Amino acid sequence: MGTVALGTSGTSAADVIAVARGNARIELTDEARAALAASREIVDALAAKPDPVYGVSTGFGALASRHIGPDLRAQLQRNIVRSHAAGMGPRVEREVVRALMFLRLKTVCSGHTGVRPEVAQTMADVLNAGVTPVVHEYGSLGCSGDLAPLSHCALTLMGEGDAEGPDGALKPAGELLAAHGITPVELREKEGLALLNGTDGMLGMLIMALADLETLYKSADVTAALTLEALLGTEKVLAPELHAIRPHPGQAASAANMLAVLAGSGLTGHHQDDAPRVQDAYSVRCAPQVAGAGRDTMAHARTVAERELAAAVDNPVVLPDGRVESNGNFHGAPVAYVLDFLSIAAADLGSIAERRTDRLLDKNRSHGLPPFLADDAGVDSGLMIAQYTQAALVSEMKRLAVPASADSIPSSAMQEDHVSMGWSAARKLRTAVDNLTRIVAIELYAATRAVELREGLTPAPATQAVIEAIREAGVAGPGPDRFLAPDLAAADAFVRSGALLAAVEPVTGALA
């Protein structure tokens, strides 16, 4: 399980994954506790003065002009949480909620929010207990923070609303806190606002998507290589000297991966045999260019994520010189743009994979393979409808590639008149990543069957390792028609779990 220590200088993507997916425990460092106490002293001093300070002694958003007296400030902070916990729709996945809470705690520990140390400790205690607030799909515009999602998390800290226990059972949050010996927080000046005002949900989903896409892009290089091999294509287009003259690093890495998979193949280089062809089709020949561009997009997105992980996103913020200043750092545009960009890249990777699959199934373009890779074409339909499923997934990927961040709907009586829609960009990227996994799995299913149908030719050692591993995983090889959905589900699990890379990398070495 491990332990993650939170200080004042942000956190890492690996720590986010460890908490969100690995249930790592969280400890607050002495540095963080000291910074929390110091910034709280500043807020308390400002709260004692008669001058209104936004977030401390005023209303919020379009209601910021009203000065709130000391007797109503605790109610003000409770009210902002309750009123903003207005999400609707399906529940968000547990890992997303844990990432959301952990990243908000990361900013709280920076010492720029004015939150008391005991509130931060309660956030850590809730996460460590495995208590997960109920957060709903809709409610964030990606500006002024992921307001509704974070509000539902803050509601749990107050012992209100519903949450999921470590056993997965849904119960009132107050009961779950009591069962784990956690005292609900009584919010004071600025604390309710500080718990709501961040880009934490979209950032958490970006970090997890990048982790998943890193595995998927390597997996797609493997399946592209297997398809090239099954089509008797040429590996000469993968030569490093060709990619060096167009020096995109992602392209070079993808080509190197494919070349490593194809090393020692007895199938490649037969494109001049019975039906000579000068070049392979774009979907085969340009695989490194497309996958490489996606890899470079991921590199840019990773840079944005690293900057956000080092950031303290709140409004207002407590500065080291004692000022509490309003700002616009909660705007989600930097994260929203790369979330949308990744959806575009993922859609294109899915599209080129589907085109390769279709080529494997078409007797007019597969260079000697049976129609639809069927055992007895006509009696058997082979993988015809597997490609339909893949095409349906690709079609949805294209719809998901439409940018959310290009939209903006004003809110809060035109005070918040431009928003990022970053949460929506993140939600559709999660669906895109899920679909891309299935698309790659279908290409893998088709390519392994096609290679096995090339009788008399010896595949590359890496390809043979993949075929043996996927057959051991319960995915059937060539033969008469059978109930196909279980095979496709098993292929999906094979890719999703990382088993494909685990099969190939002992032969090829670690893929880039």
Coordinates of C-alpha atoms in Angstrom, one line a residue:
M1 CA 0.0 0.0 0.0
G2 CA 2.8 2.5 0.9
T3 CA 2.7 5.9 2.4
V4 CA 2.7 9.4 0.7
A5 CA 4.1 12.3 2.6
L6 CA 2.5 15.7 1.8
G7 CA 4.6 18.8 2.3
T8 CA 4.2 22.4 1.0
S9 CA 5.7 22.0 -2.5
G10 CA 3.1 19.9 -4.3
T11 CA 3.2 16.2 -5.1
S12 CA 4.0 13.9 -8.0
A13 CA 1.9 12.0 -10.5
A14 CA 3.1 8.7 -9.0
D15 CA 1.8 9.8 -5.6
V16 CA -1.6 10.7 -7.1
I17 CA -1.8 7.2 -8.7
A18 CA -0.7 5.6 -5.4
V19 CA -3.4 7.3 -3.4
A20 CA -6.2 7.1 -6.0
R21 CA -5.6 3.5 -7.2
G22 CA -3.3 1.9 -4.7
N23 CA -5.0 3.2 -1.4
A24 CA -1.6 4.6 -0.2
R25 CA -1.8 6.2 3.2
I26 CA -1.2 10.0 3.6
E27 CA 0.9 11.7 6.2
L28 CA 1.2 15.4 6.7
T29 CA 4.8 16.6 7.2
D30 CA 5.9 18.9 10.0
E31 CA 6.6 21.4 7.2
A32 CA 3.0 21.3 6.0
R33 CA 1.6 21.6 9.6
A34 CA 3.8 24.7 10.2
A35 CA 2.7 26.3 7.0
L36 CA -1.0 25.6 7.7
A37 CA -0.7 27.1 11.1
A38 CA 1.1 30.2 9.8
S39 CA -1.4 30.9 7.1
R40 CA -4.3 30.4 9.5
E41 CA -2.8 33.1 11.8
I42 CA -3.0 35.5 8.9
V43 CA -6.7 34.6 8.2
D44 CA -7.6 34.9 11.9
A45 CA -6.0 38.3 12.1
L46 CA -7.9 39.5 9.0
A47 CA -11.1 38.1 10.3
A48 CA -10.8 40.1 13.5
K49 CA -10.6 43.4 11.5
P50 CA -13.6 45.4 10.5
D51 CA -12.5 45.6 6.8
P52 CA -14.3 43.1 4.5
V53 CA -12.0 40.5 2.9
Y54 CA -13.3 38.3 0.1
G55 CA -13.8 34.7 1.2
V56 CA -13.1 35.6 4.9
S57 CA -15.8 38.1 5.7
T58 CA -17.9 38.4 2.5
G59 CA -20.2 36.4 0.4
F60 CA -19.0 34.6 -2.8
G61 CA -19.2 35.1 -6.5
A62 CA -21.8 37.6 -7.5
L63 CA -22.7 38.0 -3.8
A64 CA -19.2 39.1 -2.8
S65 CA -20.3 42.6 -2.1
R66 CA -22.1 41.7 1.2
H67 CA -20.0 42.0 4.4
I68 CA -20.7 39.1 6.7
G69 CA -20.5 39.7 10.5
P70 CA -18.6 37.4 12.8
D71 CA -21.8 35.7 14.1
L72 CA -22.7 34.4 10.7
R73 CA -19.3 33.4 9.3
A74 CA -19.4 29.7 10.4
Q75 CA -22.9 29.5 8.9
L76 CA -21.6 31.1 5.7
Q77 CA -18.9 28.4 5.3
R78 CA -21.4 25.6 6.0
N79 CA -23.8 27.1 3.6
I80 CA -21.4 27.4 0.7
V81 CA -20.6 23.7 1.0
R82 CA -24.3 22.6 1.3
S83 CA -25.5 24.9 -1.5
H84 CA -22.6 24.0 -3.9
A85 CA -23.1 20.2 -3.3
A86 CA -25.6 20.3 -6.2
G87 CA -24.2 17.6 -8.5
M88 CA -26.5 15.3 -10.5
G89 CA -26.2 12.1 -12.5
P90 CA -24.3 8.9 -12.0
R91 CA -21.7 8.5 -9.3
V92 CA -18.1 9.3 -10.3
E93 CA -15.6 6.4 -9.9
R94 CA -13.9 5.9 -6.6
E95 CA -10.4 6.5 -8.0
V96 CA -11.5 9.9 -9.4
V97 CA -12.9 11.0 -6.0
R98 CA -9.8 9.9 -4.2
A99 CA -7.6 11.8 -6.6
L100 CA -9.9 14.8 -6.3
M101 CA -9.7 14.8 -2.5
F102 CA -5.9 14.1 -2.4
L103 CA -5.1 17.0 -4.8
R104 CA -7.3 19.4 -2.9
L105 CA -5.4 18.3 0.3
K106 CA -2.1 18.9 -1.6
T107 CA -3.1 22.6 -2.2
V108 CA -4.4 23.0 1.4
C109 CA -1.0 21.8 2.6
S110 CA 0.8 24.4 0.6
G111 CA 0.1 27.0 3.3
H112 CA -1.6 29.4 0.8
T113 CA -5.3 28.6 1.7
G114 CA -5.6 29.6 5.4
V115 CA -7.2 26.3 6.3
R116 CA -6.5 25.0 9.9
P117 CA -4.1 22.0 10.4
E118 CA -7.0 20.0 11.9
V119 CA -9.1 20.3 8.8
A120 CA -6.2 19.1 6.6
Q121 CA -5.7 16.2 9.0
T122 CA -9.4 15.2 8.7
M123 CA -9.1 15.2 5.0
A124 CA -6.1 12.8 5.3
D125 CA -8.0 10.7 7.9
V126 CA -11.0 10.3 5.6
L127 CA -8.8 9.1 2.7
N128 CA -6.8 6.8 4.9
A129 CA -10.0 5.2 6.2
G130 CA -11.1 4.4 2.7
V131 CA -14.2 6.6 3.0
T132 CA -15.2 7.9 -0.4
P133 CA -17.7 10.8 -0.8
V134 CA -20.5 10.4 -3.3
V135 CA -19.7 12.7 -6.2
H136 CA -21.9 13.0 -9.2
E137 CA -21.1 13.3 -13.0
Y138 CA -22.5 16.8 -13.5
G139 CA -21.9 20.0 -11.6
S140 CA -18.5 21.4 -12.6
L141 CA -17.9 24.1 -15.3
G142 CA -14.2 23.8 -14.7
C143 CA -13.9 27.4 -13.4
S144 CA -13.9 28.7 -9.8
G145 CA -12.7 25.1 -9.4
D146 CA -14.6 21.8 -9.7
L147 CA -17.1 23.3 -7.4
A148 CA -19.9 20.7 -7.1
P149 CA -17.6 17.7 -7.0
L150 CA -15.4 19.3 -4.3
S151 CA -18.4 20.4 -2.4
H152 CA -19.7 16.9 -2.1
C153 CA -16.3 15.9 -0.7
A154 CA -16.4 18.8 1.8
L155 CA -19.9 17.8 2.8
T156 CA -18.5 14.4 3.9
L157 CA -15.8 16.2 6.0
M158 CA -18.8 17.9 7.8
G159 CA -20.4 14.5 8.4
E160 CA -23.2 15.2 6.0
G161 CA -24.5 13.6 2.8
D162 CA -23.6 10.0 1.7
A163 CA -20.3 8.3 1.2
E164 CA -19.0 4.8 0.4
G165 CA -17.2 2.8 3.0
P166 CA -14.1 0.7 2.4
D167 CA -16.4 -2.3 1.9
G168 CA -18.2 -0.5 -0.9
A169 CA -21.4 0.0 1.0
L170 CA -23.2 3.3 0.8
K171 CA -24.0 4.9 4.1
P172 CA -24.6 8.4 5.6
A173 CA -21.2 10.1 5.9
G174 CA -21.7 10.8 9.6
E175 CA -22.0 7.1 10.4
L176 CA -18.9 6.3 8.4
L177 CA -16.9 9.0 10.1
A178 CA -18.0 7.8 13.5
A179 CA -17.2 4.2 12.7
H180 CA -13.6 5.2 12.0
G181 CA -13.3 7.6 14.9
I182 CA -13.2 10.7 12.8
T183 CA -14.8 13.9 14.2
P184 CA -16.6 16.0 11.6
V185 CA -15.1 19.4 11.0
E186 CA -16.7 22.7 12.1
L187 CA -15.7 25.1 9.3
R188 CA -14.4 28.5 10.1
E189 CA -13.6 31.6 8.0
K190 CA -12.5 30.9 4.5
E191 CA -12.3 27.1 5.0
G192 CA -15.5 26.2 3.1
L193 CA -14.4 28.2 0.1
A194 CA -10.8 26.8 0.3
L195 CA -12.2 23.3 0.1
L196 CA -14.1 23.9 -3.1
N197 CA -11.9 26.2 -5.2
G198 CA -9.5 24.1 -7.4
T199 CA -9.0 22.2 -10.6
D200 CA -8.3 19.0 -8.7
G201 CA -10.9 16.7 -10.4
M202 CA -9.8 17.5 -13.9
L203 CA -6.1 17.2 -12.9
G204 CA -6.6 13.9 -11.2
M205 CA -8.3 12.5 -14.3
L206 CA -5.6 13.9 -16.5
I207 CA -2.9 12.1 -14.5
M208 CA -4.7 8.8 -14.5
A209 CA -5.4 9.1 -18.3
L210 CA -1.7 9.7 -19.0
A211 CA -0.8 6.6 -17.0
D212 CA -3.3 4.5 -19.0
L213 CA -2.3 6.1 -22.3
E214 CA 1.3 5.3 -21.7
T215 CA 0.5 1.6 -21.6
L216 CA -1.9 1.9 -24.5
Y217 CA 0.5 3.6 -26.9
K218 CA 3.1 0.9 -26.3
S219 CA 0.4 -1.7 -26.8
A220 CA -0.7 -0.1 -30.0
D221 CA 2.9 -0.2 -31.3
V222 CA 2.9 -3.9 -30.6
T223 CA -0.4 -4.5 -32.4
A224 CA 0.7 -2.4 -35.3
A225 CA 3.8 -4.5 -35.7
L226 CA 1.8 -7.7 -35.5
T227 CA -0.5 -6.4 -38.3
L228 CA 2.4 -5.4 -40.4
E229 CA 3.8 -8.9 -40.0
A230 CA 0.5 -10.6 -40.8
L231 CA 0.2 -8.5 -44.0
L232 CA 3.7 -9.5 -45.1
G233 CA 4.7 -5.9 -45.0
T234 CA 8.2 -4.4 -44.9
E235 CA 9.9 -3.3 -41.8
K236 CA 12.3 -1.1 -43.8
V237 CA 10.1 2.0 -43.2
L238 CA 10.9 1.6 -39.5
A239 CA 14.7 2.2 -39.9
P240 CA 16.0 4.7 -37.4
E241 CA 17.8 6.7 -40.0
L242 CA 14.5 7.5 -41.7
H243 CA 12.9 8.8 -38.5
A244 CA 16.1 10.8 -37.6
I245 CA 15.5 13.1 -40.6
R246 CA 12.1 14.1 -39.1
P247 CA 13.1 14.4 -35.5
H248 CA 9.9 14.0 -33.6
P249 CA 10.8 12.0 -30.5
G250 CA 7.5 10.2 -30.2
Q251 CA 7.7 9.0 -33.8
A252 CA 11.2 7.6 -33.3
A253 CA 10.2 5.8 -30.1
S254 CA 7.2 4.2 -31.8
A255 CA 9.2 3.1 -34.8
A256 CA 11.8 1.6 -32.5
N257 CA 9.2 -0.3 -30.6
M258 CA 7.7 -1.8 -33.8
L259 CA 11.2 -2.7 -35.0
A260 CA 12.0 -4.5 -31.8
V261 CA 8.8 -6.5 -32.0
L262 CA 9.5 -7.5 -35.6
A263 CA 13.1 -8.6 -35.0
G264 CA 13.7 -12.0 -36.4
S265 CA 10.4 -12.2 -38.2
G266 CA 10.1 -14.7 -41.1
L267 CA 7.0 -12.9 -42.4
T268 CA 8.2 -9.4 -43.1
G269 CA 9.7 -8.5 -46.5
H270 CA 7.5 -10.8 -48.5
H271 CA 5.7 -7.8 -50.1
Q272 CA 7.5 -8.5 -53.4
D273 CA 6.4 -12.1 -53.6
D274 CA 3.2 -13.2 -55.4
A275 CA 1.6 -9.8 -55.7
P276 CA 4.4 -7.2 -55.7
R277 CA 3.7 -3.9 -54.1
V278 CA 6.1 -1.0 -53.7
Q279 CA 4.7 0.3 -50.4
D280 CA 2.4 -0.7 -47.6
A281 CA -0.8 1.3 -47.0
Y282 CA -0.7 4.4 -44.9
S283 CA -2.3 2.7 -41.9
V284 CA 0.7 0.3 -41.8
R285 CA 3.5 2.5 -43.1
C286 CA 2.6 5.6 -41.2
A287 CA 1.8 3.9 -37.8
P288 CA 4.9 5.5 -36.1
Q289 CA 4.0 9.0 -37.4
V290 CA 0.4 8.8 -36.0
A291 CA 1.3 7.0 -32.7
G292 CA 4.4 9.2 -32.3
A293 CA 2.4 12.4 -32.6
G294 CA 0.1 11.1 -29.9
R295 CA 3.1 10.4 -27.7
D296 CA 4.4 13.9 -28.2
T297 CA 0.9 15.2 -27.3
M298 CA 1.2 13.2 -24.1
A299 CA 4.6 14.7 -23.3
H300 CA 3.0 18.2 -23.6
A301 CA 0.1 17.2 -21.4
R302 CA 2.5 15.7 -18.8
T303 CA 4.3 19.1 -18.6
V304 CA 1.0 20.8 -17.9
A305 CA 0.2 18.2 -15.3
E306 CA 3.5 18.6 -13.6
R307 CA 3.1 22.4 -13.4
E308 CA -0.4 21.9 -11.9
L309 CA 0.9 19.4 -9.4
A310 CA 3.4 22.1 -8.1
A311 CA 0.6 24.7 -8.0
A312 CA -1.5 26.0 -5.1
V313 CA -4.9 26.7 -6.7
D314 CA -7.3 28.7 -4.5
N315 CA -9.1 32.1 -4.4
P316 CA -8.2 34.1 -2.5
V317 CA -4.7 32.9 -1.6
V318 CA -2.6 33.7 1.5
L319 CA 0.8 35.1 0.4
P320 CA 3.9 34.9 2.6
D321 CA 3.9 38.6 3.2
G322 CA 0.5 38.4 4.9
R323 CA -1.6 39.6 2.0
V324 CA -4.8 37.7 1.1
E325 CA -5.3 38.4 -2.6
S326 CA -8.0 37.4 -5.2
N327 CA -6.8 35.8 -8.4
G328 CA -7.9 33.8 -11.4
N329 CA -5.7 30.7 -11.0
F330 CA -8.7 28.5 -10.5
H331 CA -9.5 28.8 -14.2
G332 CA -9.2 25.3 -15.8
A333 CA -8.1 26.3 -19.3
P334 CA -4.5 24.9 -19.1
V335 CA -5.8 21.5 -18.0
A336 CA -8.9 21.6 -20.2
Y337 CA -6.9 22.2 -23.4
V338 CA -4.6 19.2 -23.0
L339 CA -7.5 16.9 -21.9
D340 CA -9.2 17.8 -25.2
F341 CA -6.0 17.4 -27.1
L342 CA -5.5 13.9 -25.7
S343 CA -9.0 12.9 -26.8
I344 CA -8.2 14.0 -30.3
A345 CA -4.9 12.0 -30.4
A346 CA -6.6 8.9 -28.9
A347 CA -9.4 9.1 -31.5
D348 CA -6.8 9.1 -34.3
L349 CA -4.9 6.2 -32.8
G350 CA -8.1 4.2 -32.6
S351 CA -9.0 5.2 -36.2
I352 CA -5.7 4.0 -37.6
A353 CA -5.9 0.7 -35.6
E354 CA -9.4 0.1 -37.0
R355 CA -8.1 0.6 -40.6
R356 CA -5.4 -2.0 -40.1
T357 CA -7.9 -4.4 -38.7
D358 CA -10.2 -3.9 -41.7
R359 CA -7.3 -4.5 -44.0
L360 CA -6.6 -7.9 -42.3
L361 CA -10.2 -9.0 -42.9
D362 CA -10.5 -7.9 -46.6
K363 CA -9.3 -10.7 -48.9
N364 CA -8.6 -8.1 -51.6
R365 CA -6.1 -6.2 -49.4
S366 CA -4.8 -8.9 -47.0
H367 CA -2.3 -10.5 -49.4
G368 CA -3.6 -14.1 -49.2
L369 CA -5.4 -14.3 -45.9
P370 CA -8.9 -15.8 -46.0
P371 CA -11.9 -13.5 -46.0
F372 CA -12.6 -12.1 -42.5
L373 CA -10.0 -14.6 -41.2
A374 CA -12.8 -17.2 -41.3
D375 CA -12.3 -20.9 -41.1
D376 CA -14.8 -21.7 -43.9
A377 CA -15.8 -18.3 -45.4
G378 CA -19.5 -18.2 -46.2
V379 CA -20.3 -20.9 -43.6
D380 CA -18.2 -18.9 -41.1
S381 CA -18.3 -15.1 -40.8
G382 CA -15.0 -15.0 -38.9
L383 CA -14.2 -11.6 -37.4
M384 CA -16.6 -9.6 -39.6
I385 CA -18.6 -8.2 -36.7
A386 CA -15.6 -7.7 -34.5
Q387 CA -14.6 -5.1 -37.0
Y388 CA -18.1 -3.6 -36.8
T389 CA -17.7 -3.3 -33.0
Q390 CA -14.4 -1.7 -33.5
A391 CA -15.8 0.8 -36.0
A392 CA -18.6 1.7 -33.6
L393 CA -16.1 2.4 -30.9
V394 CA -14.0 4.5 -33.3
S395 CA -17.1 6.5 -34.3
E396 CA -17.8 7.3 -30.7
M397 CA -14.2 8.3 -30.2
K398 CA -14.5 10.8 -33.0
R399 CA -17.6 12.4 -31.2
L400 CA -15.6 12.4 -28.0
A401 CA -12.8 14.3 -29.7
V402 CA -15.0 17.4 -30.1
P403 CA -13.4 19.8 -27.7
A404 CA -15.3 20.7 -24.5
S405 CA -13.0 23.6 -23.8
A406 CA -14.2 25.4 -26.9
D407 CA -17.5 25.9 -25.1
S408 CA -18.4 28.3 -22.3
I409 CA -21.7 29.0 -20.6
P410 CA -21.7 32.1 -18.2
S411 CA -22.8 31.6 -14.6
S412 CA -23.1 33.4 -11.3
A413 CA -25.1 36.3 -12.7
M414 CA -22.3 36.9 -15.3
Q415 CA -19.6 37.2 -12.6
E416 CA -18.2 33.9 -13.8
D417 CA -18.7 34.8 -17.5
H418 CA -16.1 32.5 -19.0
V419 CA -15.5 28.9 -17.9
S420 CA -13.2 26.1 -19.1
M421 CA -15.5 23.0 -19.1
G422 CA -12.4 21.1 -18.1
W423 CA -14.3 18.6 -15.9
S424 CA -16.3 17.7 -19.0
A425 CA -13.2 17.3 -21.1
A426 CA -11.8 15.0 -18.4
R427 CA -14.9 12.9 -18.3
K428 CA -15.0 12.3 -22.0
L429 CA -11.3 11.5 -22.1
R430 CA -11.9 8.7 -19.6
T431 CA -14.5 7.2 -21.9
A432 CA -12.1 7.7 -24.9
V433 CA -9.3 5.8 -23.1
D434 CA -11.7 3.0 -22.2
N435 CA -12.8 2.7 -25.8
L436 CA -9.3 2.9 -27.1
T437 CA -8.3 -0.1 -25.0
R438 CA -11.1 -2.1 -26.6
I439 CA -10.0 -1.0 -30.1
V440 CA -6.4 -2.0 -29.6
A441 CA -7.7 -5.3 -28.2
I442 CA -9.7 -6.1 -31.3
E443 CA -6.7 -5.3 -33.5
L444 CA -4.6 -7.7 -31.3
Y445 CA -7.2 -10.4 -31.6
A446 CA -7.3 -10.1 -35.4
A447 CA -3.5 -9.8 -35.9
T448 CA -2.7 -12.8 -33.8
R449 CA -5.2 -14.9 -35.7
A450 CA -3.9 -13.7 -39.0
V451 CA -0.2 -14.5 -38.1
E452 CA -1.2 -18.0 -37.1
L453 CA -2.9 -18.4 -40.5
R454 CA 0.4 -17.7 -42.3
E455 CA 1.3 -21.4 -42.5
G456 CA 4.9 -22.1 -43.4
L457 CA 6.2 -18.8 -42.2
T458 CA 7.8 -18.2 -38.8
P459 CA 6.7 -15.1 -36.9
A460 CA 9.1 -13.0 -34.8
P461 CA 10.0 -14.4 -31.4
A462 CA 8.2 -11.4 -29.8
T463 CA 5.1 -12.2 -31.8
Q464 CA 5.2 -15.8 -30.9
A465 CA 5.5 -14.8 -27.2
V466 CA 2.4 -12.7 -27.5
I467 CA 0.4 -15.4 -29.3
E468 CA 1.3 -18.0 -26.6
A469 CA 0.4 -15.6 -23.8
I470 CA -2.9 -14.6 -25.2
R471 CA -3.9 -18.2 -25.9
E472 CA -3.0 -19.1 -22.3
A473 CA -5.2 -16.2 -21.2
G474 CA -8.2 -18.0 -22.8
V475 CA -8.4 -16.1 -26.2
A476 CA -9.0 -18.7 -28.9
G477 CA -7.0 -18.9 -32.2
P478 CA -8.2 -19.7 -35.7
G479 CA -11.1 -22.1 -36.2
P480 CA -14.8 -22.3 -36.8
D481 CA -17.1 -19.5 -35.6
R482 CA -17.7 -19.4 -31.9
F483 CA -19.4 -17.0 -29.4
L484 CA -17.0 -14.1 -30.0
A485 CA -17.9 -11.6 -27.2
P486 CA -16.1 -13.6 -24.4
D487 CA -12.9 -13.8 -26.6
L488 CA -13.0 -10.0 -27.2
A489 CA -13.6 -9.4 -23.5
A490 CA -10.6 -11.6 -22.7
A491 CA -8.4 -9.7 -25.3
D492 CA -9.6 -6.5 -23.7
A493 CA -8.5 -7.7 -20.2
F494 CA -5.2 -8.8 -21.7
V495 CA -4.4 -5.3 -23.0
R496 CA -6.0 -3.5 -20.0
S497 CA -4.0 -5.4 -17.4
G498 CA -0.7 -4.8 -19.1
A499 CA -0.3 -8.5 -19.9
L500 CA 0.4 -7.7 -23.6
L501 CA 3.5 -5.7 -22.6
A502 CA 4.4 -8.3 -20.0
A503 CA 4.5 -10.9 -22.8
V504 CA 6.5 -9.0 -25.3
E505 CA 9.0 -7.1 -23.2
P506 CA 11.1 -10.1 -22.0
V507 CA 11.9 -10.6 -25.7
T508 CA 12.2 -7.0 -26.9
G509 CA 13.4 -5.3 -23.8
A510 CA 11.5 -2.5 -22.2
L511 CA 9.5 -0.6 -24.9
A512 CA 10.0 3.2 -25.1

